[in-house]
Coordinates of C-alpha atoms in Angstrom, one line a residue:
Chain A
M421 CA -6.8 179.6 -91.0
P422 CA -6.2 177.1 -94.6
P423 CA -4.4 175.8 -96.0
V424 CA -1.8 174.3 -93.9
I425 CA 1.5 172.9 -94.9
N426 CA 3.4 170.0 -93.4
M427 CA 7.2 171.5 -93.9
D428 CA 8.3 168.1 -92.7
E429 CA 6.8 166.1 -95.8
C430 CA 6.8 169.3 -98.2
S431 CA 9.0 168.2 -101.2
L432 CA 9.6 172.4 -102.0
C433 CA 8.9 171.9 -105.5
G434 CA 6.4 175.4 -105.4
S435 CA 3.4 173.6 -107.0
C436 CA 0.7 174.9 -104.6
V437 CA 2.4 178.4 -104.7
E438 CA 2.0 178.5 -108.3
D439 CA -1.4 177.1 -108.7
C440 CA -3.1 179.1 -106.1
P441 CA -6.1 181.2 -107.9
G442 CA -5.5 183.9 -105.7
Y443 CA -1.7 183.9 -104.6
V444 CA -2.3 183.2 -101.1
L445 CA 0.9 181.2 -100.6
T446 CA 4.6 182.9 -101.2
M447 CA 8.0 180.5 -102.0
T448 CA 10.5 181.5 -99.6
E449 CA 13.5 180.1 -98.6
D450 CA 12.3 177.7 -96.1
G451 CA 9.5 176.8 -98.4
P452 CA 6.1 177.9 -99.2
E453 CA 4.4 180.2 -96.5
V454 CA 1.0 181.2 -96.7
V455 CA 1.3 184.9 -96.5
F456 CA -2.7 186.3 -97.2
P457 CA -4.6 183.3 -95.6
E458 CA -7.9 185.3 -95.4
E459 CA -7.6 186.0 -98.9
C460 CA -8.2 181.9 -99.9
W461 CA -11.0 180.5 -101.0
H462 CA -10.4 177.1 -99.5
C463 CA -10.9 176.3 -103.3
G464 CA -8.4 173.0 -103.0
N465 CA -5.7 173.6 -105.8
C466 CA -2.8 173.9 -103.4
R467 CA -3.8 170.1 -102.2
I468 CA -4.3 169.1 -106.0
S469 CA -1.3 170.0 -107.0
C470 CA 1.5 168.7 -104.0
P471 CA 2.9 165.9 -105.5
V472 CA 3.7 164.2 -101.4
G473 CA 0.2 165.2 -100.2
C474 CA 1.3 167.2 -97.3
V475 CA -1.5 170.6 -97.8
S476 CA -4.4 170.6 -95.7
Y477 CA -6.8 172.8 -94.4
E478 CA -8.0 174.0 -91.0
F479 CA -10.4 176.4 -91.4
P480 CA -10.6 179.3 -88.7
L481 CA -13.3 180.0 -86.1
S482 CA -15.4 182.5 -87.7
M483 CA -15.9 179.0 -90.2
L484 CA -17.0 176.8 -87.6
V485 CA -19.9 179.0 -85.3
Chain B
M748 CA 3.7 181.2 -131.1
A749 CA 1.3 184.2 -131.7
G750 CA 3.6 187.3 -133.3
E751 CA 5.3 189.9 -131.8
S752 CA 4.5 193.1 -132.3
N753 CA 7.6 195.5 -131.6
L754 CA 5.3 198.6 -130.6
F755 CA 6.3 198.1 -127.3
E756 CA 8.6 195.9 -125.3
Q757 CA 5.9 193.6 -124.2
S758 CA 3.5 192.8 -127.0
M759 CA 1.6 190.0 -128.7
E760 CA -0.5 189.5 -131.9
S761 CA -3.1 187.3 -132.4
D762 CA -5.9 186.7 -135.0
V763 CA -8.3 186.1 -131.8
I764 CA -7.8 187.2 -128.0
V765 CA -9.8 185.4 -125.0
L766 CA -10.0 186.9 -121.9
G767 CA -10.4 184.9 -119.1
S768 CA -9.0 181.1 -118.2
G769 CA -12.2 179.4 -116.8
A770 CA -14.9 177.3 -118.8
A771 CA -15.9 180.0 -121.0
G772 CA -12.4 180.6 -122.0
C773 CA -10.9 177.0 -122.9
G774 CA -14.2 176.6 -124.8
A775 CA -13.7 179.5 -127.0
A776 CA -10.1 179.1 -127.3
M777 CA -10.0 175.0 -128.4
A778 CA -12.8 176.8 -130.6
V779 CA -10.6 178.7 -132.1
R780 CA -7.8 176.3 -132.4
S781 CA -10.6 173.9 -134.2
K782 CA -10.9 176.3 -136.6
G783 CA -7.0 176.5 -137.6
A784 CA -6.9 180.4 -136.4
R785 CA -4.4 181.6 -133.7
V786 CA -5.5 182.3 -129.9
L787 CA -4.2 184.0 -127.4
L788 CA -5.7 183.3 -123.8
I789 CA -5.4 185.8 -120.9
D790 CA -6.1 185.5 -117.5
K791 CA -4.8 186.5 -114.4
G792 CA -4.5 183.6 -112.7
K793 CA -3.2 180.4 -114.4
L794 CA -5.0 178.2 -116.7
E795 CA -4.7 174.8 -114.5
S796 CA -6.6 176.7 -111.9
S797 CA -8.5 180.0 -112.6
G798 CA -12.3 180.9 -112.6
C799 CA -15.0 179.4 -111.2
L800 CA -14.3 176.5 -112.6
G801 CA -10.9 176.3 -111.3
G802 CA -12.9 175.5 -107.4
G803 CA -14.4 172.9 -109.2
H804 CA -17.6 171.6 -110.6
D805 CA -20.2 168.3 -109.9
H806 CA -22.8 168.2 -112.7
F807 CA -23.1 169.5 -116.3
M808 CA -26.4 170.6 -118.3
A809 CA -27.3 168.6 -121.5
V810 CA -30.2 167.7 -123.2
L811 CA -29.0 164.8 -124.8
H812 CA -32.9 163.9 -126.7
S813 CA -33.0 161.1 -125.6
G814 CA -36.8 160.5 -125.2
P815 CA -39.0 162.8 -123.3
E816 CA -40.4 165.8 -124.6
T817 CA -38.3 167.5 -122.0
D818 CA -35.1 166.1 -123.7
T819 CA -35.4 168.8 -126.7
T820 CA -34.1 171.7 -128.2
D821 CA -37.3 173.0 -128.0
A822 CA -38.0 172.4 -123.9
V823 CA -34.5 174.5 -123.5
V824 CA -35.4 177.4 -125.9
N825 CA -39.3 177.7 -124.0
F826 CA -37.5 177.5 -120.4
Y827 CA -34.9 179.9 -121.2
A828 CA -35.9 182.0 -124.3
K829 CA -37.8 184.7 -122.0
P830 CA -38.8 188.5 -122.4
M831 CA -36.5 188.9 -119.4
S832 CA -33.5 187.0 -120.8
G833 CA -32.4 188.9 -123.3
L834 CA -31.6 185.4 -125.4
S835 CA -33.5 184.7 -128.6
P836 CA -34.4 180.6 -129.4
R837 CA -31.9 180.6 -131.9
V838 CA -29.0 181.5 -129.6
I839 CA -30.1 178.9 -127.3
E840 CA -30.1 176.5 -129.5
E841 CA -26.9 177.0 -132.0
G842 CA -24.5 178.7 -128.5
W843 CA -25.7 176.0 -126.2
V844 CA -28.1 173.1 -126.9
K845 CA -25.6 172.2 -130.6
M846 CA -23.2 172.4 -128.8
M847 CA -23.9 170.6 -125.9
P848 CA -22.5 167.0 -127.3
I849 CA -19.1 168.5 -129.0
A850 CA -18.2 169.9 -125.1
L851 CA -19.7 166.1 -123.5
D852 CA -17.4 164.5 -126.3
I853 CA -13.8 167.0 -125.2
L854 CA -15.3 166.2 -121.4
Q855 CA -14.6 163.0 -121.4
D856 CA -11.7 162.8 -124.1
V857 CA -9.9 164.6 -121.6
G858 CA -10.9 162.3 -118.4
V859 CA -13.9 164.0 -116.8
E860 CA -15.8 161.6 -114.9
F861 CA -19.7 161.4 -115.9
I862 CA -21.4 159.3 -113.2
T863 CA -23.7 156.6 -114.9
N864 CA -26.4 154.4 -113.9
E865 CA -26.6 150.8 -113.5
D866 CA -27.5 150.4 -117.2
G867 CA -25.0 152.5 -118.0
S868 CA -27.3 155.4 -118.6
W869 CA -26.9 159.0 -117.7
M870 CA -27.4 159.9 -113.9
R871 CA -29.3 162.8 -114.2
T872 CA -30.6 165.4 -112.3
V873 CA -33.3 168.1 -112.3
G874 CA -32.6 171.4 -110.4
F875 CA -33.7 175.6 -110.8
G876 CA -37.3 175.3 -111.6
Q877 CA -36.2 173.3 -114.8
P878 CA -38.6 170.9 -116.7
G879 CA -36.4 168.4 -116.9
N880 CA -33.9 166.3 -115.2
W881 CA -31.2 167.7 -117.8
W882 CA -27.9 167.9 -114.9
I883 CA -25.4 165.1 -115.9
N884 CA -23.7 164.3 -112.2
I885 CA -20.1 164.5 -112.5
K886 CA -17.3 162.2 -110.3
N887 CA -14.3 163.8 -110.4
G888 CA -15.4 167.9 -110.7
A889 CA -12.6 169.1 -108.3
I890 CA -9.6 168.7 -111.6
I891 CA -11.5 169.2 -114.4
K892 CA -9.6 172.7 -115.1
R893 CA -6.7 170.4 -114.8
L894 CA -8.0 167.9 -117.0
L895 CA -9.1 170.4 -119.8
A896 CA -5.6 173.4 -119.1
K897 CA -4.0 170.1 -120.9
K898 CA -6.0 170.3 -124.1
V899 CA -6.0 173.6 -124.0
R900 CA -2.1 174.1 -124.2
D901 CA -1.6 170.6 -125.9
M902 CA -4.4 171.8 -129.1
G903 CA -1.5 174.4 -129.1
V904 CA -3.6 178.1 -127.4
D905 CA -0.7 180.6 -126.7
V906 CA -1.3 180.5 -123.0
V907 CA -1.1 184.0 -121.3
D908 CA -1.2 184.0 -117.7
H909 CA -0.9 186.1 -114.6
V910 CA -1.6 189.4 -116.5
M911 CA -4.9 191.5 -115.1
V912 CA -6.2 193.2 -118.4
T913 CA -7.0 196.2 -117.3
K914 CA -8.6 198.5 -121.1
L915 CA -9.9 197.2 -124.2
L916 CA -8.4 199.1 -127.1
K917 CA -10.2 199.8 -129.7
D918 CA -9.0 201.3 -133.7
G919 CA -12.5 203.5 -134.3
D920 CA -15.5 201.6 -133.5
R921 CA -13.7 198.5 -134.0
I922 CA -11.9 196.7 -131.6
A923 CA -8.5 196.4 -131.4
G924 CA -6.8 194.3 -128.2
C925 CA -6.3 195.0 -124.9
V926 CA -3.6 196.4 -122.6
G927 CA -3.0 194.8 -118.5
F928 CA -0.1 194.2 -116.6
N929 CA 1.5 191.1 -115.2
V930 CA 0.9 190.8 -111.6
L931 CA 3.8 188.8 -110.6
D932 CA 6.3 190.9 -112.1
G933 CA 4.2 194.6 -112.7
T934 CA 5.4 194.6 -116.4
F935 CA 3.2 196.3 -119.0
H936 CA 1.5 194.3 -121.4
V937 CA -0.4 195.0 -124.9
F938 CA -1.9 192.4 -127.3
R939 CA -3.4 193.1 -130.2
G940 CA -6.1 191.3 -132.0
K941 CA -8.5 190.8 -134.6
K942 CA -11.3 189.6 -132.8
V943 CA -12.2 189.8 -128.9
I944 CA -13.6 187.4 -126.6
M945 CA -15.3 188.3 -123.4
A946 CA -15.6 185.0 -120.8
M947 CA -14.2 186.2 -117.8
G948 CA -17.4 185.3 -115.9
N949 CA -20.8 187.0 -115.4
V950 CA -20.6 186.7 -111.4
A951 CA -17.9 189.2 -109.3
N952 CA -17.6 189.3 -105.6
R953 CA -16.3 191.0 -103.0
G954 CA -19.3 193.4 -103.2
W955 CA -21.3 191.9 -99.8
T956 CA -19.9 189.5 -96.9
N957 CA -21.5 186.4 -96.0
S958 CA -22.1 185.6 -91.9
T959 CA -18.5 184.7 -91.6
G960 CA -17.9 188.4 -92.5
N961 CA -14.5 187.4 -94.5
P962 CA -15.3 188.7 -98.7
Y963 CA -13.0 185.9 -100.0
N964 CA -15.3 183.3 -98.1
V965 CA -18.0 183.0 -100.8
W966 CA -19.8 180.8 -103.6
F967 CA -18.5 181.9 -106.9
S968 CA -14.7 183.0 -107.2
P969 CA -13.8 185.8 -105.1
Y970 CA -10.6 186.9 -107.6
N971 CA -13.2 187.8 -110.0
T972 CA -14.5 191.1 -109.4
G973 CA -16.4 192.4 -112.7
S974 CA -14.4 192.5 -115.3
Q975 CA -16.3 191.1 -117.9
F976 CA -19.1 193.9 -118.0
V977 CA -16.4 196.9 -116.8
L978 CA -13.8 196.5 -119.0
P979 CA -16.9 196.3 -122.2
Y980 CA -18.8 199.2 -120.8
E981 CA -15.5 201.3 -120.7
A982 CA -15.2 200.4 -124.3
G983 CA -18.5 201.3 -125.3
A984 CA -20.8 197.9 -125.1
K985 CA -24.1 198.3 -123.8
I986 CA -25.0 195.6 -120.7
L987 CA -28.2 193.9 -119.6
H988 CA -29.3 193.1 -116.0
M989 CA -26.4 195.0 -113.7
D990 CA -30.3 194.9 -111.6
V991 CA -31.8 191.9 -111.3
G992 CA -28.2 189.8 -112.6
Q993 CA -27.0 190.0 -108.6
L994 CA -27.2 186.4 -107.5
A995 CA -27.5 184.4 -104.3
T996 CA -27.6 181.4 -102.7
L997 CA -27.9 179.5 -99.5
I998 CA -24.1 178.0 -98.6
P999 CA -23.8 175.6 -95.6
K1000 CA -23.5 177.9 -92.7
G1001 CA -19.9 179.8 -92.4
F1002 CA -18.7 177.8 -96.2
G1003 CA -18.8 179.6 -99.5
A1004 CA -19.4 176.4 -102.1
P1005 CA -21.4 176.0 -104.3
G1006 CA -23.5 172.8 -104.1
M1007 CA -27.2 173.8 -103.6
N1008 CA -28.8 172.2 -106.7
G1009 CA -27.1 168.7 -106.1
I1010 CA -28.6 169.1 -102.4
N1011 CA -32.2 170.6 -103.7
S1012 CA -32.2 168.2 -106.4
M1013 CA -31.6 165.1 -104.9
G1014 CA -34.3 165.8 -101.9
G1015 CA -32.9 168.0 -99.6
H1016 CA -36.2 169.9 -97.4
E1017 CA -35.3 173.3 -96.3
L1018 CA -36.6 173.7 -92.5
N1019 CA -37.0 177.3 -91.0
A1020 CA -36.0 177.4 -87.1
L1021 CA -39.3 175.5 -86.3
G1022 CA -38.5 172.6 -88.2
E1023 CA -41.0 173.9 -91.2
R1024 CA -40.7 172.9 -94.5
F1025 CA -41.8 176.1 -95.7
M1026 CA -40.8 176.1 -99.9
G1027 CA -44.4 175.0 -101.0
K1028 CA -45.3 179.0 -99.9
Y1029 CA -43.1 180.3 -102.4
D1030 CA -42.5 178.1 -105.5
P1031 CA -44.7 174.9 -106.5
M1032 CA -41.5 173.0 -106.9
W1033 CA -40.6 173.4 -103.7
E1034 CA -36.7 173.3 -103.3
N1035 CA -35.9 172.6 -106.6
G1036 CA -37.7 175.9 -108.0
L1037 CA -36.0 178.7 -109.0
R1038 CA -33.1 179.9 -107.2
V1039 CA -34.8 183.4 -106.8
N1040 CA -37.8 182.0 -105.3
Q1041 CA -35.6 180.2 -102.3
I1042 CA -34.0 183.2 -101.4
S1043 CA -36.1 185.6 -101.4
G1044 CA -38.6 182.4 -99.3
T1045 CA -36.0 182.3 -97.2
Y1046 CA -34.9 185.8 -96.4
Q1047 CA -38.9 185.8 -96.0
E1048 CA -39.2 183.9 -93.0
L1049 CA -35.9 185.1 -91.2
I1050 CA -37.6 188.4 -91.4
E1051 CA -40.7 187.3 -90.1
G1052 CA -38.4 185.7 -87.1
K1053 CA -39.1 181.8 -88.4
G1054 CA -35.2 182.0 -88.6
P1055 CA -31.9 181.4 -88.5
P1056 CA -31.2 179.2 -88.3
F1057 CA -31.7 177.1 -91.5
Y1058 CA -31.7 174.3 -92.8
M1059 CA -31.4 171.7 -95.4
D1060 CA -32.4 168.3 -94.2
M1061 CA -31.3 165.0 -96.0
T1062 CA -32.1 162.7 -93.5
H1063 CA -34.8 161.2 -94.9
L1064 CA -33.1 160.4 -98.0
D1065 CA -32.5 156.7 -99.5
K1066 CA -29.2 155.8 -97.3
D1067 CA -27.4 155.9 -101.0
D1068 CA -28.0 158.8 -102.3
V1069 CA -27.4 161.0 -99.1
H1070 CA -23.5 159.2 -99.2
H1071 CA -23.5 159.9 -102.7
L1072 CA -24.3 163.8 -102.0
Q1073 CA -22.1 164.6 -99.1
Y1074 CA -19.2 161.8 -100.2
V1075 CA -19.3 162.4 -104.1
L1076 CA -21.3 165.9 -105.5
M1077 CA -20.1 168.1 -102.8
P1078 CA -16.3 167.9 -102.6
G1079 CA -16.6 168.1 -106.9
D1080 CA -18.5 170.9 -106.2
K1081 CA -15.6 171.9 -104.1
E1082 CA -12.5 170.4 -102.5
T1083 CA -12.7 171.3 -99.4
Y1084 CA -16.3 170.8 -98.5
L1085 CA -15.4 167.5 -96.4
D1086 CA -12.4 169.1 -94.6
Y1087 CA -15.8 171.7 -93.7
C1088 CA -17.8 168.4 -92.6
E1089 CA -14.8 167.5 -91.0
Q1090 CA -14.3 170.3 -89.0
R1091 CA -18.3 171.1 -88.1
H1092 CA -18.7 167.1 -87.6
I1093 CA -21.4 167.6 -90.1
D1094 CA -23.1 163.7 -91.5
F1095 CA -26.2 164.7 -93.9
A1096 CA -27.8 161.2 -93.2
K1097 CA -27.8 161.8 -89.2
D1098 CA -28.5 165.7 -89.3
P1099 CA -29.6 168.4 -91.1
L1100 CA -27.1 170.0 -92.5
E1101 CA -26.8 174.0 -91.0
V1102 CA -27.5 177.0 -94.2
E1103 CA -27.3 180.9 -94.1
L1104 CA -28.2 182.8 -97.1
S1105 CA -25.0 183.9 -98.8
E1106 CA -23.4 187.2 -99.5
L1107 CA -24.5 188.8 -102.2
A1108 CA -22.6 188.6 -105.9
F1109 CA -22.5 191.7 -108.7
G1110 CA -24.2 190.3 -112.2
G1111 CA -25.0 191.0 -115.5
L1112 CA -25.0 190.5 -119.5
L1113 CA -23.2 191.5 -122.1
M1114 CA -25.7 192.2 -124.7
T1115 CA -24.9 190.1 -127.4
Q1116 CA -26.2 189.2 -131.0
D1117 CA -26.8 185.8 -132.3
N1118 CA -23.4 185.4 -133.8
M1119 CA -21.9 186.0 -130.2
E1120 CA -20.7 189.6 -131.0
T1121 CA -21.6 192.4 -128.7
S1122 CA -22.4 196.1 -129.5
V1123 CA -18.5 196.9 -130.0
N1124 CA -17.7 195.8 -133.5
G1125 CA -15.1 192.3 -133.1
L1126 CA -15.9 192.0 -129.2
Y1127 CA -17.8 188.8 -128.6
N1128 CA -19.3 187.4 -125.3
G1129 CA -18.4 183.6 -124.1
C1130 CA -20.2 184.0 -121.1
L1131 CA -23.9 183.7 -122.7
F1132 CA -25.6 180.4 -120.8
F1133 CA -26.2 179.7 -117.5
A1134 CA -23.2 177.3 -115.7
F1135 CA -20.5 175.5 -116.2
S1136 CA -22.4 174.3 -119.1
G1137 CA -23.6 177.0 -120.8
S1138 CA -20.1 178.6 -120.8
M1139 CA -18.3 176.1 -122.1
C1140 CA -21.0 175.8 -124.8
G1141 CA -21.2 179.5 -125.1
G1142 CA -17.5 179.8 -125.0
Y1143 CA -17.4 177.5 -128.1
Y1144 CA -20.0 178.9 -129.9
A1145 CA -18.5 182.6 -129.5
G1146 CA -15.0 181.4 -130.8
L1147 CA -16.3 179.2 -133.8
N1148 CA -18.0 182.8 -134.5
A1149 CA -14.8 185.2 -134.3
A1150 CA -12.0 182.6 -135.3
G1151 CA -14.4 182.0 -138.6
A1152 CA -15.0 186.4 -138.8
A1153 CA -11.2 186.6 -137.6
L1154 CA -9.8 184.5 -140.4
Q1155 CA -11.6 187.0 -143.4
D1156 CA -9.9 189.9 -142.1
D1157 CA -6.9 190.9 -144.1
G1158 CA -5.0 193.2 -141.6
L1159 CA -4.5 193.7 -137.5
P1160 CA -6.7 196.8 -136.3
E1161 CA -5.0 199.6 -135.4
V1162 CA -4.1 200.6 -131.9
D1163 CA -3.5 204.3 -130.6
E1164 CA -0.3 204.7 -128.9
A1165 CA -1.3 207.6 -126.6
E1166 CA -4.5 206.1 -125.4
I1167 CA -1.5 202.8 -124.8
M1168 CA 0.5 204.9 -122.4
Q1169 CA -1.8 207.4 -120.6
E1170 CA -3.6 203.5 -119.5
R1171 CA -0.4 202.2 -118.8
E1172 CA 0.5 205.6 -116.6
R1173 CA -3.0 204.8 -114.7
G1174 CA -2.8 201.4 -114.1
L1175 CA 0.7 201.0 -112.9
K1176 CA 0.4 204.8 -110.8
P1177 CA 0.2 202.7 -107.7
M1178 CA 3.2 201.8 -107.6
K1179 CA 4.6 205.2 -108.2
T1180 CA 2.3 206.4 -105.5
E1181 CA 4.6 206.6 -102.3
K1182 CA 2.3 208.5 -99.6
G1183 CA -1.2 207.0 -100.0
V1184 CA -3.7 204.6 -98.9
H1185 CA -3.7 200.9 -98.7
Y1186 CA -6.2 199.4 -101.3
K1187 CA -8.3 198.0 -97.7
E1188 CA -8.9 201.1 -97.2
V1189 CA -10.9 201.7 -99.9
E1190 CA -12.3 198.3 -100.9
G1191 CA -13.6 197.7 -97.6
P1192 CA -15.7 201.1 -97.4
I1193 CA -17.1 199.4 -100.8
R1194 CA -19.0 196.3 -99.0
Q1195 CA -19.6 198.5 -96.3
V1196 CA -21.9 200.4 -97.9
M1197 CA -23.6 197.7 -100.0
N1198 CA -23.7 195.8 -97.5
Y1199 CA -25.3 198.8 -95.5
Y1200 CA -27.7 200.0 -98.0
V1201 CA -28.1 197.8 -100.8
G1202 CA -29.1 194.3 -99.2
Y1203 CA -31.9 192.4 -99.6
R1204 CA -34.4 194.7 -98.9
R1205 CA -33.5 198.4 -100.5
N1206 CA -35.5 202.0 -101.8
Q1207 CA -34.7 204.7 -103.3
K1208 CA -33.5 206.8 -100.7
G1209 CA -30.9 204.2 -99.7
L1210 CA -29.6 203.5 -103.1
E1211 CA -29.7 207.0 -103.6
T1212 CA -27.2 207.5 -100.8
A1213 CA -25.0 204.6 -101.4
L1214 CA -24.2 206.3 -104.8
E1215 CA -23.4 209.2 -102.9
K1216 CA -20.3 207.1 -100.8
L1217 CA -19.5 204.9 -103.9
N1218 CA -18.6 208.1 -105.6
L1219 CA -16.4 209.6 -102.2
I1220 CA -14.7 206.0 -102.6
E1221 CA -13.7 206.8 -105.8
S1222 CA -12.5 209.8 -105.2
Y1223 CA -9.7 208.2 -103.1
L1224 CA -8.9 205.4 -106.4
G1225 CA -5.9 207.8 -107.2
G1226 CA -4.4 207.5 -103.9
I1227 CA -4.1 204.3 -103.8
K1228 CA -0.5 202.8 -103.0
A1229 CA 0.6 199.4 -103.9
T1230 CA 4.7 198.5 -102.9
H1231 CA 4.3 194.9 -104.8
P1232 CA 2.4 193.7 -108.3
R1233 CA -0.1 191.6 -106.0
E1234 CA -0.8 195.4 -104.3
L1235 CA -1.0 196.5 -107.7
M1236 CA -3.5 193.8 -108.7
K1237 CA -5.8 194.2 -105.8
A1238 CA -6.0 198.3 -106.6
N1239 CA -6.9 197.7 -110.0
E1240 CA -9.7 195.1 -108.3
T1241 CA -10.5 197.8 -105.9
A1242 CA -10.9 200.4 -109.1
E1243 CA -13.3 197.5 -111.0
L1244 CA -15.4 197.0 -108.0
V1245 CA -15.9 200.9 -107.7
K1246 CA -17.6 201.1 -111.2
I1247 CA -19.3 197.9 -110.8
A1248 CA -21.1 199.0 -107.6
K1249 CA -21.8 202.4 -109.3
L1250 CA -23.5 200.9 -112.1
T1251 CA -25.8 198.5 -110.3
V1252 CA -26.9 201.2 -108.0
R1253 CA -27.7 203.0 -110.3
A1254 CA -29.4 200.5 -112.6
C1255 CA -31.5 199.3 -109.3
M1256 CA -32.5 202.5 -108.8
D1257 CA -34.0 202.3 -112.6
R1258 CA -36.3 199.5 -111.9
K1259 CA -39.2 201.0 -109.5
E1260 CA -40.7 197.1 -109.5
S1261 CA -40.1 193.8 -106.9
G1262 CA -39.9 190.6 -107.8
R1263 CA -37.8 189.3 -110.9
G1264 CA -34.7 189.5 -108.4
F1265 CA -33.4 188.3 -105.4
Y1266 CA -34.2 191.6 -104.1
R1267 CA -37.0 193.5 -103.0
R1268 CA -38.1 197.5 -103.9
T1269 CA -39.8 198.1 -100.4
D1270 CA -40.9 201.6 -101.9
Y1271 CA -42.3 199.3 -105.2
P1272 CA -43.2 196.4 -103.9
E1273 CA -45.5 195.2 -106.5
M1274 CA -43.8 193.5 -109.9
N1275 CA -44.8 196.2 -112.7
P1276 CA -45.7 194.4 -116.4
D1277 CA -44.3 196.9 -117.9
L1278 CA -41.0 195.8 -117.1
N1279 CA -41.0 193.0 -118.1
R1280 CA -37.5 193.3 -120.1
P1281 CA -34.0 194.0 -119.7
L1282 CA -32.5 197.4 -118.5
I1283 CA -29.5 198.0 -120.6
A1284 CA -26.5 200.3 -119.5
W1285 CA -24.0 201.8 -121.4
Q1286 CA -21.6 204.7 -121.2
E1287 CA -21.6 208.1 -123.6
N1288 CA -19.5 210.4 -122.9
G1289 CA -17.9 209.3 -119.7
K1290 CA -22.2 209.1 -118.4
P1291 CA -23.9 206.2 -117.8
K1292 CA -27.3 205.9 -119.5
F1293 CA -30.1 203.4 -119.7
A1294 CA -32.6 202.1 -121.2
W1295 CA -35.2 199.7 -121.4
S1296 CA -34.9 197.5 -124.1
D1297 CA -38.1 197.9 -126.3
E1298 CA -37.0 194.2 -128.2
S1299 CA -39.5 191.5 -127.1
R1300 CA -38.0 187.8 -128.0

């Protein structure tokens, strides 16, 4: 489910968590986590806000059929 | 900063309070500041990403008086000032058309890039059955909200992010402020103001689903559950169009995204499963006709067995146009559009795009006077007009009017402490409920009812049955539990959804005709010329009341 954070590149700045209009992400000790993937509007705000470009989107099968 | 009030622990006051920080709210707040008044801008999201505009937008309606007779104020007034619209010629001219150049200046100033032709003129397209090419295309649509947000903050607007407003406060007949809670920490907040502007968006979701069954995978923002109507309704305001205001569109198959206006206006052809281009049967302007005709036409093809699948075919378009559509306009309307295309292997130039009828969405309009004030004294409407342009321009005009009136007022209206404490108790109750139901167990059945009984085809018995079941669902609201503030937000959204669903169903029961909205009544299949007017809804002693507007505009 969108979004997917590449933790190898993530700078742990928290921008994606802050800018998500649906409060889909949360910040954990290990970095941002997509806690409510099914409530994502795939608006792209987390990717726009990411300073290191580590956010991508993987749509679930239900959106591909 | 706005003044601090010591009435409650978390309390603020200002000249004007703007509810909703989307396009309309930004317009309203900037206008208030331009008049030198103080303004609070409140949203349950964050200014940089809130509202439908947070998801991007690819075009802006602007009439520019550039020569053709369709590029004039009169043309817009003639198109929108219809008996059904609830809009007067004066408010369309003053509140929308005259605000367009102001809004365009602001947008250009903050860095929104409008697309121009080789000769330097705006690249403009036609759409929605309109007579002229009123839409200026935008290049960097995905980041508009961030650009606007910076300007809003720089202008000295007092921005309150992360607060969900649950009730408007009144002092007698006059608006006095609002209350809500912070969705991150659960704290309760009281806001007092001389004027309040409703800018929370005319389209609410999560009442229905599309083929994916996911209520968040939708056309408009799924985080809007109807505050624009529920809050004023409960404060005694009159609301129009809860019946015919519902919306639907075509979406790319499985992808809740806007963009169909761009595809239609650039020359896309809609095809049914037989490969037939059929829209001419339903609208003389084919795909560029009214959206309601494209939706009802597609549904008609569907029940006649000529689809699904349905497609938008763009393979015949000029190579540059089709590239512009897929790689500039669509990602501007929805930032993740190209991810969807890549994962579904979509190429507009090579294959027709499969589309589907979208979920339905709740919609309506606050009854609004020419000065943008609603039927509640001091409560203004920032969401009177259509799309991004209408929202920003109408918001701006509401801001000018509200600020002007607020600056004439000496003092703040009084608020009722007992009423505030009562709402605090109600709004925060899920956090204190240990043994209860999860909000999803209540919200899900709302969609079950709406999808099943209140779809593209309806009848009286089905609507009555829906209302009975919504009443049952409503009886569960008091038992919802929340373990953290995010769930508290969801619990309050669920309550809003039940209320707007009930109001919608009741309104649809009164409109005993077909053909003015996206749905049809099988028991009243014809259009009734006597009902060519808005249905007004309001609350009296806790009960919904309905009346037909006799105002002919």
